[in-house]
Amino acid sequence: MIEFEPYKGNGITIPDIVTNAAAEHGIPHDLFHVLIGKTESNYNPYAKNPKSSATGLGQIINSTGKMLRMNITGGPDDDRWNPVINADKSAEYLRSLYDKSGSWERAVAQYGEGPEYAKKVMKAAKIAAQTPTRMEFEPYQSLATEPLSMEFESYNPTQSISTPAAATMNTPAQPSLAEL
């Protein structure tokens, strides 16, 4: 049995990873933070939906992960456990849905659970965008007194984590939420 500890990715925080993925794929910053940080996983890179195969920051299910060319094994080498890969692939997927639909609201509905889900995320993103100071995004901190555990023979939580190029480059201007 192995234990997962909170992500400590080389000084880069989970919200930084989410910001970089949003910037790299041209997604409004506030929208992606609300979707990933507040709606899907609460910034928990080890989030797992007990009723489905949804895993990681963006709660990517097996079939979506395979479509996105992720390594889906169900084990510790599953790309969905890697917050950098998960955030990038979640952003890639959301962007592809936006490109097909032409609407962030429709893209969010397709990403999640339909129109009501989309309305909730869009409302929160608009509020965040109108806040005089940007929302403060706290890094994931476990509320559990015991570490999360899963049954695997070996696992090194830093083994497959790498800092994406977007984490070290200048962040491009964010798209406007006005089109929402």
CSV table of C-alpha atoms in Angstrom, one decimal:
chain,number,residue,atom,x,y,z
A,1,MET,CA,0.0,0.0,0.0
A,2,ILE,CA,1.4,3.4,-0.9
A,3,GLU,CA,0.5,6.9,0.5
A,4,PHE,CA,-0.1,10.0,-1.6
A,5,GLU,CA,1.1,13.2,0.0
A,6,PRO,CA,0.0,16.7,-1.1
A,7,TYR,CA,1.7,17.8,-4.3
A,8,LYS,CA,4.9,19.8,-3.8
A,9,GLY,CA,5.9,20.3,-7.4
A,10,ASN,CA,9.3,22.0,-7.4
A,11,GLY,CA,8.0,25.2,-5.9
A,12,ILE,CA,5.2,25.6,-8.4
A,13,THR,CA,1.7,25.5,-6.9
A,14,ILE,CA,-1.4,23.8,-8.2
A,15,PRO,CA,-3.0,27.2,-9.0
A,16,ASP,CA,0.1,28.1,-10.9
A,17,ILE,CA,-0.2,25.0,-13.0
A,18,VAL,CA,-3.8,25.7,-13.7
A,19,THR,CA,-3.0,29.3,-14.6
A,20,ASN,CA,-0.3,28.2,-17.0
A,21,ALA,CA,-2.5,25.6,-18.7
A,22,ALA,CA,-5.2,28.3,-19.1
A,23,ALA,CA,-2.8,30.7,-20.7
A,24,GLU,CA,-1.2,28.1,-23.0
A,25,HIS,CA,-4.6,27.1,-24.4
A,26,GLY,CA,-6.2,30.6,-24.5
A,27,ILE,CA,-8.8,29.9,-21.8
A,28,PRO,CA,-10.0,32.8,-19.6
A,29,HIS,CA,-8.1,32.6,-16.3
A,30,ASP,CA,-11.1,32.9,-14.0
A,31,LEU,CA,-13.2,30.4,-15.9
A,32,PHE,CA,-10.5,27.7,-15.8
A,33,HIS,CA,-9.8,28.3,-12.1
A,34,VAL,CA,-13.5,28.0,-11.2
A,35,LEU,CA,-13.9,24.9,-13.4
A,36,ILE,CA,-10.8,23.1,-12.0
A,37,GLY,CA,-10.3,24.6,-8.6
A,38,LYS,CA,-13.8,25.1,-7.3
A,39,THR,CA,-16.0,22.7,-9.3
A,40,GLU,CA,-14.1,19.7,-10.5
A,41,SER,CA,-11.4,18.8,-7.8
A,42,ASN,CA,-10.9,21.7,-5.4
A,43,TYR,CA,-7.3,21.8,-6.6
A,44,ASN,CA,-6.7,18.2,-5.3
A,45,PRO,CA,-4.5,16.4,-7.8
A,46,TYR,CA,-5.5,13.1,-6.2
A,47,ALA,CA,-9.2,13.6,-6.5
A,48,LYS,CA,-11.1,10.5,-7.5
A,49,ASN,CA,-14.8,10.2,-8.1
A,50,PRO,CA,-16.0,7.0,-6.5
A,51,LYS,CA,-18.9,6.6,-8.9
A,52,SER,CA,-16.9,6.9,-12.1
A,53,SER,CA,-13.4,6.8,-13.5
A,54,ALA,CA,-13.0,10.6,-13.1
A,55,THR,CA,-9.5,11.3,-11.7
A,56,GLY,CA,-7.2,14.2,-11.0
A,57,LEU,CA,-7.5,18.0,-11.2
A,58,GLY,CA,-9.8,18.0,-14.2
A,59,GLN,CA,-11.7,14.8,-13.3
A,60,ILE,CA,-10.8,13.2,-16.6
A,61,ILE,CA,-12.6,9.9,-17.2
A,62,ASN,CA,-10.9,6.9,-18.9
A,63,SER,CA,-12.4,7.4,-22.4
A,64,THR,CA,-11.6,11.2,-22.5
A,65,GLY,CA,-8.1,10.5,-21.3
A,66,LYS,CA,-7.5,8.0,-24.0
A,67,MET,CA,-9.0,10.4,-26.6
A,68,LEU,CA,-6.5,13.0,-25.3
A,69,ARG,CA,-3.6,10.6,-25.8
A,70,MET,CA,-3.0,10.2,-22.1
A,71,ASN,CA,-1.4,7.1,-20.4
A,72,ILE,CA,-4.5,5.7,-18.7
A,73,THR,CA,-3.5,2.7,-16.5
A,74,GLY,CA,-5.5,3.1,-13.3
A,75,GLY,CA,-2.1,2.8,-11.5
A,76,PRO,CA,0.4,5.2,-10.1
A,77,ASP,CA,1.8,5.8,-13.6
A,78,ASP,CA,-1.6,7.0,-14.9
A,79,ASP,CA,-1.1,10.5,-16.4
A,80,ARG,CA,-4.3,11.8,-14.6
A,81,TRP,CA,-2.4,11.7,-11.3
A,82,ASN,CA,0.2,14.1,-12.7
A,83,PRO,CA,-1.2,17.7,-12.1
A,84,VAL,CA,0.8,19.2,-14.9
A,85,ILE,CA,-0.3,16.7,-17.5
A,86,ASN,CA,-3.9,16.7,-16.1
A,87,ALA,CA,-4.3,20.5,-16.2
A,88,ASP,CA,-2.8,20.7,-19.7
A,89,LYS,CA,-5.0,18.0,-21.1
A,90,SER,CA,-8.1,19.4,-19.3
A,91,ALA,CA,-7.4,22.8,-20.9
A,92,GLU,CA,-6.7,21.2,-24.2
A,93,TYR,CA,-10.1,19.4,-24.0
A,94,LEU,CA,-12.0,22.5,-22.8
A,95,ARG,CA,-10.5,24.6,-25.6
A,96,SER,CA,-11.4,22.0,-28.2
A,97,LEU,CA,-15.0,22.0,-27.0
A,98,TYR,CA,-15.0,25.9,-27.2
A,99,ASP,CA,-13.5,25.8,-30.7
A,100,LYS,CA,-16.3,23.4,-31.8
A,101,SER,CA,-19.2,25.2,-30.1
A,102,GLY,CA,-18.0,28.9,-30.2
A,103,SER,CA,-19.3,29.4,-26.7
A,104,TRP,CA,-17.6,29.0,-23.3
A,105,GLU,CA,-20.9,28.2,-21.7
A,106,ARG,CA,-21.6,25.4,-24.1
A,107,ALA,CA,-18.0,24.2,-23.8
A,108,VAL,CA,-18.3,24.0,-20.0
A,109,ALA,CA,-21.6,22.2,-20.3
A,110,GLN,CA,-20.1,19.6,-22.6
A,111,TYR,CA,-17.0,19.3,-20.3
A,112,GLY,CA,-19.2,18.8,-17.2
A,113,GLU,CA,-22.7,17.8,-16.5
A,114,GLY,CA,-24.9,19.8,-18.8
A,115,PRO,CA,-26.5,23.3,-18.9
A,116,GLU,CA,-27.1,23.7,-15.1
A,117,TYR,CA,-23.5,22.8,-14.4
A,118,ALA,CA,-22.4,25.3,-17.0
A,119,LYS,CA,-24.6,28.1,-15.6
A,120,LYS,CA,-23.1,27.6,-12.1
A,121,VAL,CA,-19.5,27.7,-13.4
A,122,MET,CA,-20.1,30.7,-15.7
A,123,LYS,CA,-21.8,32.7,-12.9
A,124,ALA,CA,-18.8,32.0,-10.6
A,125,ALA,CA,-16.3,32.9,-13.3
A,126,LYS,CA,-18.1,36.2,-14.1
A,127,ILE,CA,-18.1,37.1,-10.4
A,128,ALA,CA,-14.4,36.3,-10.1
A,129,ALA,CA,-13.6,38.4,-13.2
A,130,GLN,CA,-15.5,41.4,-11.7
A,131,THR,CA,-13.8,41.2,-8.3
A,132,PRO,CA,-11.4,44.2,-7.9
A,133,THR,CA,-8.6,42.0,-6.8
A,134,ARG,CA,-8.2,38.6,-8.4
A,135,MET,CA,-9.5,35.6,-6.5
A,136,GLU,CA,-6.9,34.1,-4.2
A,137,PHE,CA,-6.4,30.5,-5.1
A,138,GLU,CA,-5.0,28.5,-2.3
A,139,PRO,CA,-2.8,25.4,-3.0
A,140,TYR,CA,-4.5,22.1,-2.3
A,141,GLN,CA,-4.2,21.1,1.3
A,142,SER,CA,-5.7,17.9,2.5
A,143,LEU,CA,-8.4,18.2,5.1
A,144,ALA,CA,-7.9,14.5,6.0
A,145,THR,CA,-5.9,13.7,9.1
A,146,GLU,CA,-4.5,10.6,7.4
A,147,PRO,CA,-2.8,10.6,3.9
A,148,LEU,CA,-4.9,9.3,1.0
A,149,SER,CA,-3.8,5.8,0.2
A,150,MET,CA,-4.2,3.4,-2.7
A,151,GLU,CA,-3.0,-0.2,-3.2
A,152,PHE,CA,0.1,-0.2,-5.5
A,153,GLU,CA,3.4,-1.8,-5.1
A,154,SER,CA,5.6,1.4,-5.5
A,155,TYR,CA,5.1,5.0,-6.2
A,156,ASN,CA,7.3,8.1,-6.2
A,157,PRO,CA,5.1,11.2,-6.3
A,158,THR,CA,7.9,13.3,-7.9
A,159,GLN,CA,9.0,10.7,-10.4
A,160,SER,CA,6.8,11.7,-13.4
A,161,ILE,CA,6.3,15.4,-12.4
A,162,SER,CA,8.0,17.9,-14.7
A,163,THR,CA,7.6,21.7,-15.0
A,164,PRO,CA,6.0,22.6,-18.3
A,165,ALA,CA,7.6,25.2,-20.5
A,166,ALA,CA,4.5,27.4,-19.8
A,167,ALA,CA,5.5,27.5,-16.2
A,168,THR,CA,8.7,29.4,-17.0
A,169,MET,CA,7.6,31.6,-19.8
A,170,ASN,CA,5.9,34.9,-19.7
A,171,THR,CA,2.1,34.5,-19.5
A,172,PRO,CA,0.3,35.8,-22.5
A,173,ALA,CA,-2.6,38.2,-22.2
A,174,GLN,CA,-5.8,36.4,-21.0
A,175,PRO,CA,-8.9,36.3,-23.2
A,176,SER,CA,-11.7,38.6,-22.1
A,177,LEU,CA,-14.6,37.2,-20.3
A,178,ALA,CA,-16.8,39.7,-22.1
A,179,GLU,CA,-17.5,37.1,-24.7
A,180,LEU,CA,-19.0,34.9,-22.0
